[in-house]
Amino acid sequence: MFGRNGDNERREPVLSASSAYGELRLSPEDRPTAMVRKSGGGSSRKSGSSSASRESGRSASGRGRGPKRRGLLSRLFYWTFVLGIWAVVGVAGLIFYEAGQLPPIQNLAIPDRPPTIIIQAADGRTIATRGEMRGSAVPLRSLPPYVPQAFVAIEDRRFYSHFGLDPLGLGRALFVNVTSGRLREGGSTLTQQLAKNLFLTQERTLSRKIQELILSIWLETKYSKNELLELYVNRVYFGAGAWGIEAAAQRYFNKPARQLTLAEAAMIAGLVKSPSSLAPTRNLEAAQQRAAVVLDAMVDARFISPEMEQAALAKPATVAKNNSSDVAGYVADWVADQLKTILPSIEHDVIVQTTLDMSLQAVADKALKDALARNGKKLGVEQGALVVMDTDGGVRALVGGRSYEESQYNRAVTARRQPGSSFKPFVYLTAMERGLTPETIREDAPVQIKGWKPENFSRDYRGPVDLKTAISLSLNTVAVRLALEVGPGEVVKTAQRLGITSKLEPNASIALGTSEVSVLEMADAYAPFANGGYGVAAHVIQQVKDSGSGKLLYTAPSPNRGMVMAPPHVSMMNRMLQQVVLTGTAKRADLPGWPVAGKTGTSQDYRDAWFIGYTGRLITAVWLGNDDSSPTRKASGAGVPVEVWSQVMKAAHKDMPPVQLPGAGMEQPQIAPSNLPPGDVPEEPVVTGGPQAQRKPATIDNWLLDKLFGG
């Protein structure tokens, strides 16, 4: 027993060595000798030794797997560490590279706010403000505490604790976006948003994001948290053209930011997420829903109590009615567009003085609104536009639609519509310039041109009529015959000479106004009839000056384009167009005491209804129709457009002494024919003899020869 135990004790170190190093192995030649040496002879010892050897082999084999695992983990840790170092080096290199693309940090400064455009009426009264940022900067301490708190609660809850980057917020946003499968939340802090708004573009790229992070950290080191928050609320975009908290408060609630209620502050703070789609002027319900989310966030952040939240929810913010913006909105937008061409680079706030008469503008806006409210549904008319212009081309009033708040599309300047018979004066003028007179006779009878059969509005024909009667009654067949007689191309040239700038098709149907034009163009092209033959350029900007220094930056050039119509032809056209108002299609026009001329127009299928009328002082063009060019319920130019025109022109001519139309004389007093039956309206007698009948053809060339050489 002792010897056996001794043998066991001697074998133990051998097994331990093999187990510890795992490389100790016996070669086949050595194995028998070792067995004999260990056993000392005898079968039982051999048997015991063999059993112990097998047990020892299994033990050694089992213990050999542990070091392999540890070796694999060691290598994995090593390469992870190496790759991590290289990743840090790569990110650092990328950051340094992007930092190198920025201007030197020490040279970066908060840029000045974009310039503001102050638009004034002719009398100096401010009517609108435009520009990328309309509101002045408001100190944070001047705002109610809940205003900045609303921004912090909804945009960056940990604003006062992070260093420009919020890892927790970024991780949360990443988790939400990954689990939802779409971009639902952003992880940008208020400082990052400010850096983007001040120094960077809006593009979504990795490069821009890294630069944003660099600038955010720089801003955090340079400014205090309150200074950053003050910059943010005064620079962020809130939709509807409003940049900054003051602009948003004025735009949506018609009050300064210092007077915002809790509900209003929550609505404005909620707009940052999607200012264009959530703007309350566009989608009030969505803006109110977003404001409720902001209020809930403020309660969670313990900025307000639940009772304050309930009080704000009980009386949600609504958009204030801004009468000035609605009345002059179309003009202000038009001015801002023109200013981009006049002064492409504006560095400081500017004041733009216009030709607008705000009193007349208010009357024109109300007249159109009332007419559409009263007759729109009955006639199937949804929109309208009008322009009032003086004889020098200065726009005194312009309305681009029934409501600027509902639609900012300017139907007076931008829209192109068929003018119908209101285009006929250009046909008749072309004929006058080729020797015809108002007394010239032409046949009112059916006419066919390559399968096209133009018909009169009344569907009947009068036979031989003079041109004065033909235009007064708006006979289509006579106008088409005249257009073919003088040539459609010549009619196009005449219209363009007087002021039409839209493309016109030189075909037979041009006589019936089938080419599309704008309301502003038609008023501009009628101006030579009212001013004695001088072409003008329609304009609304008189001058522009720097609001700080008062330096004059722009003065409107003379709008006079020179004479575009000879005085004899002015006289003829005014006699004929005056008859339209006295006995023709526009006899419902009502402007007592004033000689008036003009022309109605109704396009095919009653899609457009026009009246362009004028005195020796003003020209007013009125259009009614639908944006989609759908037919109306027989709305004609002789109806509502004439009524709107009369209401506007009465207000415009109040306290003005009457003047005669150029060349038309005042031998025929103006009456109010709308109060008389059609048969009681006196017709101007047809003059067949006299000096006019003996004159040579009244072309521009002959008129010039008469003036130069005495005829």
XYZ file of C-alpha atoms in Angstrom:
711
model
C 0.000 0.000 0.000
C 2.819 2.325 0.858
C 4.599 1.542 -2.379
C 1.436 2.027 -4.362
C 0.714 5.276 -2.666
C 4.258 6.307 -3.265
C 3.914 5.499 -6.905
C 0.793 7.612 -7.015
C 2.542 10.512 -5.399
C 5.372 10.245 -7.873
C 3.004 10.162 -10.852
C 1.106 13.276 -9.770
C 3.790 15.773 -10.806
C 3.924 14.188 -14.240
C 0.159 14.684 -14.734
C 0.339 18.218 -13.388
C 3.070 19.163 -15.801
C 1.157 17.748 -18.705
C -2.003 19.558 -17.615
C -0.253 22.828 -17.029
C 1.637 23.178 -20.275
C -0.466 21.004 -22.523
C 2.542 20.174 -24.758
C 4.066 17.243 -22.806
C 3.513 14.075 -24.885
C 5.127 10.578 -24.897
C 6.464 9.179 -28.130
C 5.585 5.572 -29.025
C 9.210 4.463 -28.293
C 9.231 5.910 -24.799
C 5.778 4.718 -23.692
C 6.646 1.036 -22.685
C 9.717 2.047 -20.691
C 7.763 4.625 -18.812
C 4.988 2.177 -18.103
C 7.426 -0.387 -16.708
C 9.238 2.231 -14.687
C 6.047 3.473 -13.195
C 4.446 0.070 -12.561
C 7.493 -1.801 -11.165
C 6.227 -5.113 -12.830
C 3.148 -7.211 -12.020
C -0.105 -7.431 -13.939
C -2.250 -5.718 -11.368
C 0.014 -2.738 -11.348
C -0.021 -2.661 -15.117
C -3.782 -2.750 -15.069
C -3.993 0.008 -12.501
C -1.409 2.038 -14.331
C -3.260 1.632 -17.614
C -6.520 2.803 -16.044
C -4.813 5.783 -14.481
C -3.212 6.627 -17.792
C -6.571 6.657 -19.559
C -8.048 8.858 -16.841
C -5.022 11.114 -17.073
C -5.398 11.340 -20.848
C -9.034 12.365 -20.604
C -8.194 14.954 -17.975
C -5.424 16.422 -20.076
C -7.622 16.505 -23.152
C -10.438 18.320 -21.305
C -8.151 20.907 -19.803
C -6.556 21.675 -23.181
C -9.742 23.402 -24.554
C -9.668 26.256 -21.980
C -6.485 27.904 -23.260
C -7.840 27.784 -26.825
C -10.884 29.792 -25.809
C -8.746 32.274 -23.952
C -6.527 32.657 -26.995
C -9.510 33.395 -29.264
C -10.889 36.006 -26.855
C -7.465 37.590 -26.579
C -7.167 37.935 -30.338
C -10.736 39.289 -30.623
C -10.044 41.893 -27.937
C -6.781 42.830 -29.615
C -8.267 43.424 -33.058
C -11.285 45.207 -31.619
C -8.932 47.547 -29.794
C -6.880 48.110 -32.939
C -9.927 48.771 -35.103
C -11.342 51.086 -32.444
C -8.165 53.137 -32.479
C -8.292 53.395 -36.271
C -11.976 54.368 -36.131
C -11.193 57.155 -33.664
C -8.338 58.291 -35.890
C -10.633 58.240 -38.953
C -13.406 60.197 -37.248
C -10.916 62.696 -35.898
C -9.434 63.097 -39.369
C -12.878 63.614 -40.865
C -13.698 66.227 -38.223
C -10.415 68.020 -38.821
C -11.051 67.931 -42.576
C -14.550 69.385 -42.242
C -13.284 71.971 -39.784
C -10.750 72.975 -42.412
C -13.568 73.660 -44.865
C -15.047 76.250 -42.499
C -13.725 79.786 -42.135
C -11.384 80.198 -39.158
C -13.451 79.946 -35.991
C -12.031 83.192 -34.678
C -13.344 84.957 -37.799
C -16.868 83.605 -37.513
C -19.409 86.116 -36.326
C -23.173 86.073 -35.983
C -24.375 87.400 -39.344
C -26.626 90.415 -39.488
C -30.282 89.633 -39.934
C -31.569 89.785 -43.534
C -32.844 93.206 -44.604
C -36.456 94.195 -44.129
C -38.493 95.768 -46.936
C -40.946 98.414 -45.728
C -43.606 99.152 -48.354
C -45.417 102.472 -48.230
C -48.410 103.915 -50.052
C -48.150 107.119 -52.081
C -48.917 109.159 -48.943
C -46.095 107.542 -46.940
C -48.310 105.227 -44.895
C -46.777 101.773 -44.306
C -48.954 99.147 -45.935
C -46.836 95.995 -45.641
C -43.442 94.618 -44.717
C -41.585 91.980 -46.675
C -38.221 90.277 -46.618
C -36.669 87.089 -45.291
C -36.988 88.419 -41.757
C -39.578 90.983 -40.912
C -39.396 91.167 -37.126
C -36.863 93.060 -35.064
C -34.786 91.200 -32.466
C -36.521 90.840 -29.108
C -34.456 90.421 -25.887
C -35.226 87.202 -24.067
C -35.891 89.074 -20.828
C -38.674 91.039 -22.566
C -40.675 87.908 -23.345
C -43.026 86.143 -20.946
C -41.143 83.214 -19.308
C -43.352 80.629 -20.976
C -42.282 81.762 -24.472
C -38.662 80.500 -24.322
C -39.775 77.611 -22.124
C -42.082 76.397 -24.886
C -39.132 76.095 -27.282
C -36.964 74.275 -24.757
C -39.763 71.862 -23.825
C -40.585 70.783 -27.384
C -37.218 71.125 -29.126
C -34.453 70.465 -26.584
C -35.426 69.413 -23.063
C -31.777 69.147 -21.893
C -30.728 72.451 -23.472
C -29.293 73.844 -20.233
C -27.258 70.697 -19.433
C -25.569 69.611 -22.706
C -22.564 71.102 -24.473
C -24.155 71.548 -27.905
C -24.620 67.838 -28.596
C -27.163 65.773 -26.674
C -26.104 62.085 -26.759
C -29.258 60.969 -24.951
C -31.534 62.839 -27.325
C -29.588 61.584 -30.315
C -29.809 58.003 -29.078
C -33.533 58.305 -28.438
C -34.162 59.728 -31.907
C -32.054 56.992 -33.486
C -33.984 54.296 -31.622
C -37.375 55.756 -32.578
C -36.399 56.135 -36.235
C -34.961 52.591 -36.463
C -37.893 50.920 -34.725
C -40.492 52.864 -36.716
C -38.744 52.308 -40.027
C -38.914 55.973 -40.998
C -37.589 59.366 -39.946
C -39.871 60.493 -37.133
C -37.613 62.381 -34.740
C -34.491 64.491 -35.028
C -31.698 64.547 -32.511
C -30.505 68.083 -33.181
C -30.201 70.415 -30.234
C -31.289 74.033 -30.273
C -27.636 74.987 -30.632
C -27.241 72.735 -33.669
C -30.362 74.206 -35.258
C -29.036 77.694 -34.598
C -25.664 76.833 -36.165
C -27.435 75.509 -39.242
C -29.650 78.598 -39.567
C -26.787 81.036 -39.067
C -23.919 79.546 -41.007
C -24.910 76.501 -43.073
C -27.252 75.391 -45.827
C -30.321 73.209 -45.359
C -28.889 70.206 -47.238
C -28.905 66.863 -45.427
C -25.389 65.472 -45.801
C -22.821 63.958 -43.441
C -20.440 66.807 -44.216
C -22.992 69.445 -43.239
C -23.879 67.524 -40.054
C -20.259 67.388 -38.925
C -19.793 71.091 -39.607
C -22.982 71.736 -37.650
C -21.549 69.831 -34.667
C -18.275 71.773 -34.803
C -20.066 75.112 -34.942
C -22.432 74.076 -32.148
C -19.552 73.381 -29.798
C -17.953 76.692 -30.793
C -21.205 78.569 -30.124
C -21.505 76.907 -26.720
C -18.014 78.089 -25.769
C -18.594 81.645 -27.008
C -22.136 82.432 -25.813
C -24.184 81.726 -22.726
C -27.244 79.495 -22.890
C -29.641 82.429 -22.665
C -27.778 84.278 -25.410
C -28.030 81.207 -27.643
C -31.731 80.832 -26.927
C -32.300 84.530 -27.650
C -30.514 84.204 -30.984
C -32.566 81.111 -31.770
C -36.035 82.565 -31.182
C -35.115 85.647 -33.212
C -33.683 83.723 -36.185
C -35.772 80.600 -36.731
C -38.375 80.398 -39.532
C -42.027 80.197 -38.527
C -43.730 79.927 -41.918
C -45.749 82.397 -44.010
C -42.623 84.478 -44.624
C -42.055 85.162 -40.912
C -38.521 84.847 -39.537
C -38.133 85.405 -35.816
C -40.540 85.478 -32.895
C -41.556 89.115 -33.437
C -42.420 88.532 -37.091
C -44.424 85.420 -36.233
C -46.370 87.215 -33.492
C -47.239 90.067 -35.838
C -48.021 87.776 -38.768
C -50.319 85.352 -36.981
C -51.707 87.284 -34.018
C -51.244 90.938 -35.021
C -49.473 91.747 -31.765
C -45.887 92.128 -30.475
C -44.123 89.043 -29.124
C -44.098 90.579 -25.637
C -47.895 90.190 -25.506
C -48.150 86.533 -26.548
C -50.441 84.332 -24.478
C -49.453 80.816 -23.397
C -51.603 79.251 -26.133
C -50.061 81.535 -28.765
C -46.529 80.852 -27.537
C -47.170 77.100 -27.726
C -48.474 77.413 -31.284
C -45.459 79.425 -32.447
C -43.002 77.026 -30.791
C -44.758 74.107 -32.451
C -44.259 75.588 -35.917
C -40.492 74.960 -35.883
C -41.019 71.286 -36.732
C -42.659 72.041 -40.100
C -43.254 75.780 -40.540
C -44.710 75.679 -44.040
C -47.246 72.903 -43.535
C -48.177 73.859 -39.956
C -48.561 77.602 -40.540
C -51.927 78.518 -38.969
C -52.816 80.676 -41.974
C -52.690 77.492 -44.047
C -53.761 74.768 -41.608
C -55.122 76.166 -38.348
C -56.366 72.805 -37.074
C -52.941 71.168 -37.478
C -51.256 74.149 -35.800
C -53.637 73.887 -32.823
C -53.010 70.150 -32.499
C -49.264 70.747 -32.507
C -49.692 73.479 -29.874
C -51.431 70.925 -27.628
C -48.355 68.668 -27.930
C -46.135 71.590 -26.896
C -48.308 72.334 -23.864
C -48.122 68.691 -22.793
C -44.328 68.806 -23.099
C -44.232 71.954 -20.966
C -46.178 70.160 -18.230
C -43.774 67.200 -18.381
C -40.855 69.611 -18.054
C -42.635 71.271 -15.100
C -42.574 74.656 -16.808
C -46.319 75.074 -16.377
C -48.970 73.454 -14.206
C -51.697 71.121 -15.508
C -54.218 73.829 -14.688
C -52.404 76.287 -16.960
C -52.369 73.694 -19.720
C -56.105 73.118 -19.422
C -56.802 76.847 -19.524
C -54.728 77.199 -22.704
C -56.397 74.179 -24.328
C -59.817 75.572 -23.492
C -59.040 78.691 -25.505
C -56.665 77.719 -28.331
C -54.879 80.355 -30.363
C -56.482 81.538 -33.606
C -55.155 83.682 -36.418
C -55.962 87.364 -36.050
C -57.586 89.077 -38.962
C -54.981 91.369 -40.483
C -56.968 93.703 -42.695
C -53.917 95.594 -43.942
C -52.204 92.391 -45.021
C -55.290 91.081 -46.786
C -56.077 94.350 -48.551
C -52.565 95.135 -49.769
C -51.076 91.641 -49.808
C -51.133 91.182 -53.582
C -49.523 94.583 -54.163
C -46.848 93.925 -51.522
C -45.897 90.603 -53.113
C -45.733 92.236 -56.539
C -43.515 95.013 -55.165
C -41.170 92.474 -53.552
C -40.868 90.575 -56.842
C -40.091 93.737 -58.802
C -37.539 94.822 -56.213
C -35.462 91.707 -56.947
C -34.937 93.036 -60.466
C -34.516 96.697 -59.545
C -32.065 96.063 -56.663
C -30.716 92.486 -56.870
C -28.516 93.025 -53.789
C -30.039 94.701 -50.728
C -27.701 95.010 -47.740
C -29.761 97.172 -45.400
C -33.408 97.785 -44.579
C -35.120 99.715 -47.355
C -38.273 101.787 -47.716
C -40.221 101.397 -50.949
C -42.628 104.192 -51.813
C -45.364 103.119 -54.221
C -48.073 104.763 -56.312
C -50.786 102.985 -54.304
C -53.779 104.879 -52.933
C -54.748 102.895 -49.834
C -58.214 104.429 -49.583
C -58.965 103.421 -53.160
C -57.311 100.053 -52.568
C -59.695 99.354 -49.695
C -62.694 100.350 -51.837
C -61.548 98.115 -54.718
C -60.975 95.143 -52.432
C -64.386 95.536 -50.809
C -66.176 96.033 -54.144
C -64.787 92.778 -55.515
C -65.462 90.842 -52.321
C -69.046 92.124 -52.095
C -69.767 91.369 -55.744
C -68.495 87.799 -55.444
C -70.360 87.261 -52.179
C -73.562 88.583 -53.708
C -73.396 87.026 -57.185
C -70.606 84.454 -57.148
C -72.638 81.379 -56.288
C -75.518 82.338 -58.568
C -73.215 82.921 -61.541
C -70.737 80.141 -60.791
C -67.894 82.620 -60.331
C -65.272 82.080 -57.643
C -62.559 84.625 -58.385
C -61.905 88.077 -59.705
C -59.212 90.697 -60.144
C -58.961 94.367 -60.953
C -56.399 97.090 -61.609
C -56.856 100.857 -61.289
C -54.201 102.865 -63.123
C -53.667 106.552 -63.761
C -52.983 107.843 -67.266
C -49.213 107.808 -66.596
C -49.220 104.069 -65.797
C -49.058 104.413 -62.005
C -51.055 101.630 -60.338
C -53.432 103.205 -57.821
C -55.112 99.969 -56.714
C -54.643 96.288 -57.481
C -56.633 93.295 -56.252
C -55.373 89.856 -57.223
C -58.230 87.724 -55.880
C -61.168 87.588 -53.525
C -58.983 86.895 -50.450
C -55.228 87.155 -50.017
C -55.428 85.068 -46.840
C -57.010 82.196 -48.753
C -54.847 82.381 -51.871
C -51.747 84.443 -52.626
C -51.918 83.753 -56.370
C -52.035 87.141 -58.093
C -54.700 86.953 -60.792
C -54.188 90.585 -61.781
C -50.501 90.245 -62.648
C -49.635 86.570 -63.064
C -52.772 84.954 -64.492
C -53.385 84.938 -68.253
C -56.988 84.762 -69.501
C -58.849 85.260 -72.782
C -60.024 88.895 -72.992
C -62.888 88.173 -75.379
C -64.402 91.233 -77.052
C -62.434 93.614 -74.809
C -59.605 92.946 -77.283
C -61.591 94.380 -80.218
C -60.387 98.006 -79.805
C -56.984 96.900 -81.113
C -58.683 95.481 -84.226
C -60.642 98.673 -84.823
C -57.590 100.868 -84.183
C -55.637 98.915 -86.789
C -58.495 99.524 -89.232
C -58.589 103.272 -88.386
C -54.851 103.490 -89.055
C -55.460 102.047 -92.513
C -57.988 104.656 -93.571
C -61.303 103.537 -92.091
C -63.439 105.798 -89.900
C -66.153 105.232 -87.305
C -68.684 105.869 -90.086
C -67.246 103.244 -92.436
C -69.856 100.637 -93.368
C -69.203 96.917 -93.086
C -71.516 93.933 -93.449
C -72.851 92.163 -90.386
C -73.639 88.779 -91.906
C -72.616 85.132 -91.407
C -68.981 84.440 -92.204
C -67.127 81.152 -92.520
C -63.339 80.696 -92.337
C -62.027 77.180 -92.968
C -65.019 75.653 -91.223
C -65.087 78.214 -88.393
C -68.335 80.184 -88.167
C -68.148 83.068 -85.682
C -71.551 84.224 -84.490
C -72.869 87.303 -82.746
C -73.903 87.104 -79.125
C -77.541 87.684 -80.104
C -77.363 85.093 -82.923
C -78.914 87.604 -85.358
C -77.414 89.877 -88.022
C -78.028 93.533 -88.886
C -76.682 93.728 -92.426
C -74.737 96.905 -93.284
C -73.652 98.796 -90.132
C -71.105 101.500 -89.422
C -68.075 100.592 -87.340
C -69.195 102.770 -84.437
C -72.368 100.709 -84.106
C -70.508 97.447 -84.676
C -68.127 97.987 -81.766
C -70.863 99.438 -79.572
C -72.950 96.276 -79.957
C -69.836 94.058 -80.063
C -70.734 92.417 -83.385
C -68.351 89.491 -83.833
C -68.749 89.075 -87.570
C -67.682 92.663 -88.284
C -64.640 92.382 -86.007
C -63.543 89.169 -87.757
C -64.006 90.744 -91.195
C -61.897 93.727 -90.132
C -59.152 91.493 -88.774
C -58.981 89.615 -92.069
C -59.077 92.877 -93.980
C -56.107 94.461 -92.185
C -54.325 91.168 -91.425
C -54.181 89.343 -88.039
C -50.455 89.986 -87.853
C -51.030 93.728 -88.008
C -53.581 93.495 -85.209
C -50.976 91.724 -83.073
C -48.446 94.490 -83.792
C -50.954 97.162 -82.784
C -51.776 95.455 -79.475
C -48.089 95.006 -78.669
C -47.367 98.625 -79.544
C -49.980 99.800 -77.064
C -48.721 97.608 -74.202
C -49.658 93.918 -74.531
C -46.607 91.794 -73.752
C -48.092 88.280 -73.738
C -47.725 86.079 -76.793
C -50.528 86.647 -79.312
C -51.488 84.235 -82.083
C -51.932 86.016 -85.454
C -55.043 84.199 -86.637
C -58.586 85.218 -87.511
C -59.879 84.459 -84.025
C -57.561 87.118 -82.583
C -60.415 89.534 -83.315
C -62.493 87.818 -80.615
C -59.723 87.848 -77.992
C -58.687 84.205 -78.001
C -55.052 84.850 -77.026
C -54.502 85.058 -73.272
C -53.412 88.263 -71.507
C -53.257 89.621 -67.954
C -55.523 92.177 -66.335
C -52.548 94.495 -65.784
C -51.628 94.317 -69.485
C -55.131 95.248 -70.586
C -55.206 98.295 -68.304
C -51.784 99.323 -69.591
C -52.804 98.902 -73.251
C -55.975 101.003 -72.783
C -53.998 103.889 -71.243
C -53.136 105.494 -74.639
C -56.863 105.908 -75.324
C -57.210 107.819 -72.053
C -54.085 109.996 -72.219
C -54.107 111.092 -75.845
C -52.022 108.378 -77.498
C -48.963 108.001 -75.276
C -47.683 104.557 -74.375
C -46.939 104.021 -70.701
C -45.241 101.354 -68.636
C -47.393 100.070 -65.798
C -45.516 100.577 -62.546
C -46.102 100.635 -58.809
C -42.658 101.539 -57.373
C -41.871 105.242 -57.252
C -38.611 105.211 -55.319
C -36.486 103.126 -52.942
C -34.270 104.495 -50.193
C -32.128 103.162 -47.367
C -34.192 103.317 -44.189
C -31.166 104.088 -42.024
C -29.264 106.705 -43.983
C -32.138 107.924 -46.139
C -29.969 107.499 -49.230
C -31.974 107.292 -52.454
C -31.291 103.925 -54.088
C -33.763 104.002 -56.971
C -36.123 106.395 -58.679
C -38.621 105.195 -61.264
C -37.770 106.389 -64.779
C -40.321 108.219 -66.866
C -43.079 105.751 -67.744
C -43.809 107.572 -71.009
C -42.882 105.358 -73.964
C -43.637 108.065 -76.490
C -46.608 108.417 -78.797
C -48.014 105.074 -79.935
C -51.232 106.374 -81.497
C -51.867 109.450 -83.632
C -54.293 112.042 -82.197
C -56.843 111.596 -85.021
C -57.044 107.913 -84.230
C -57.291 108.635 -80.518
C -60.286 110.826 -81.280
C -61.929 108.161 -83.444
C -61.405 105.392 -80.910
C -62.698 107.473 -78.026
C -65.837 108.393 -79.952
C -66.508 104.726 -80.668
C -65.654 103.406 -77.192
C -67.697 106.165 -75.593
C -70.672 104.903 -77.569
C -70.178 101.460 -75.990
C -71.003 103.050 -72.634
C -73.766 105.328 -73.901
C -75.807 102.877 -75.970
C -73.918 99.607 -76.177
C -72.972 96.627 -74.041
C -71.594 98.743 -71.163
C -74.539 101.098 -70.779
C -74.945 100.009 -67.146
C -71.695 101.810 -66.303
C -72.549 104.548 -63.842
C -70.273 107.546 -63.352
C -72.434 110.681 -63.424
C -70.879 113.824 -64.856
C -67.873 112.109 -66.400
C -67.303 111.209 -70.073
C -66.595 107.481 -69.997
C -65.414 104.988 -72.618
C -64.578 101.317 -72.526
C -65.272 97.817 -73.783
C -66.841 94.694 -72.338
C -65.601 91.194 -73.059
C -66.922 87.668 -72.588
C -64.873 84.671 -73.676
C -66.176 81.427 -75.136
C -68.567 79.419 -72.941
C -68.685 82.379 -70.513
C -65.339 81.412 -68.995
C -64.155 85.005 -68.564
C -66.055 88.254 -68.013
C -64.269 91.588 -68.538
C -64.822 95.298 -68.534
C -62.054 97.824 -69.176
C -63.334 101.377 -68.856
C -61.620 104.721 -68.521
C -61.973 108.462 -68.081
C -59.478 111.214 -68.795
C -57.983 110.492 -65.348
C -58.062 106.763 -64.622
C -58.304 103.348 -66.287
C -59.851 100.387 -64.480
C -59.822 96.795 -65.721
C -62.063 94.181 -64.075
C -62.040 90.396 -64.630
C -64.256 87.668 -63.181
C -63.967 83.913 -63.675
C -62.655 80.666 -62.188
C -59.071 79.581 -61.616
C -59.577 76.316 -63.481
C -61.122 78.124 -66.483
C -64.390 76.271 -65.995
C -67.477 77.911 -67.582
C -69.548 80.235 -65.447
C -73.350 80.378 -65.424
C -73.492 82.965 -68.211
C -71.531 85.669 -66.402
C -70.847 88.347 -69.010
C -68.724 91.463 -69.093
C -71.840 93.643 -69.285
C -73.017 92.426 -65.868
C -71.065 92.201 -62.604
C -67.743 93.538 -64.000
C -69.486 96.779 -64.991
C -71.069 97.019 -61.534
C -67.715 96.547 -59.793
C -66.135 99.083 -62.128
C -68.821 101.666 -61.357
C -68.443 101.293 -57.603
C -64.655 101.653 -57.729
C -64.597 104.537 -60.196
C -67.177 106.540 -58.241
C -64.896 106.442 -55.216
C -61.814 107.182 -57.309
C -63.319 110.269 -58.960
C -64.891 111.743 -55.864
C -64.083 115.451 -55.552
C -62.299 115.423 -58.933
C -63.382 117.974 -61.545
C -64.583 116.186 -64.729
C -62.328 116.225 -67.786
C -63.151 115.265 -71.333
C -61.735 112.277 -73.142
C -58.912 113.212 -75.516
C -60.348 114.191 -78.876
C -63.882 113.098 -78.045
C -65.143 116.508 -76.938
C -67.845 117.104 -74.377
C -70.674 117.968 -76.720
C -72.528 114.863 -75.550
C -73.259 115.044 -71.815
C -72.758 111.939 -69.743
C -76.009 110.423 -68.483
C -76.825 107.448 -66.360
C -78.342 105.108 -68.934
C -78.665 102.244 -66.472
C -81.829 103.957 -65.188
C -83.453 104.111 -68.641
C -84.938 101.437 -70.877
C -82.669 100.546 -73.816
C -84.937 102.360 -76.277
C -84.723 105.615 -74.305
C -80.932 105.854 -74.569
C -80.056 108.476 -77.176
C -77.715 107.374 -79.944
C -74.941 109.539 -81.267
C -75.915 110.679 -84.762
C -74.001 109.168 -87.659
C -71.923 111.840 -89.394
C -71.422 111.108 -93.071
C -70.107 114.432 -94.321
C -67.960 117.279 -93.047
C -64.214 117.738 -92.948
C -63.504 114.275 -91.674
C -65.021 112.678 -94.776
C -62.754 114.751 -97.076
C -59.512 113.887 -95.257
C -56.884 111.559 -96.583
C -56.613 108.119 -94.954
C -55.717 108.801 -91.313
C -52.536 106.755 -91.066
C -49.732 107.711 -88.702
C -47.492 108.606 -91.663
C -50.107 110.956 -93.159
C -50.738 112.559 -89.785
C -47.016 113.225 -89.342
C -46.832 114.701 -92.854
C -49.796 116.933 -92.031
C -48.085 118.193 -88.896
C -44.699 118.699 -90.534
C -45.737 120.210 -93.863
C -49.191 121.590 -93.175
C -51.078 118.914 -95.173
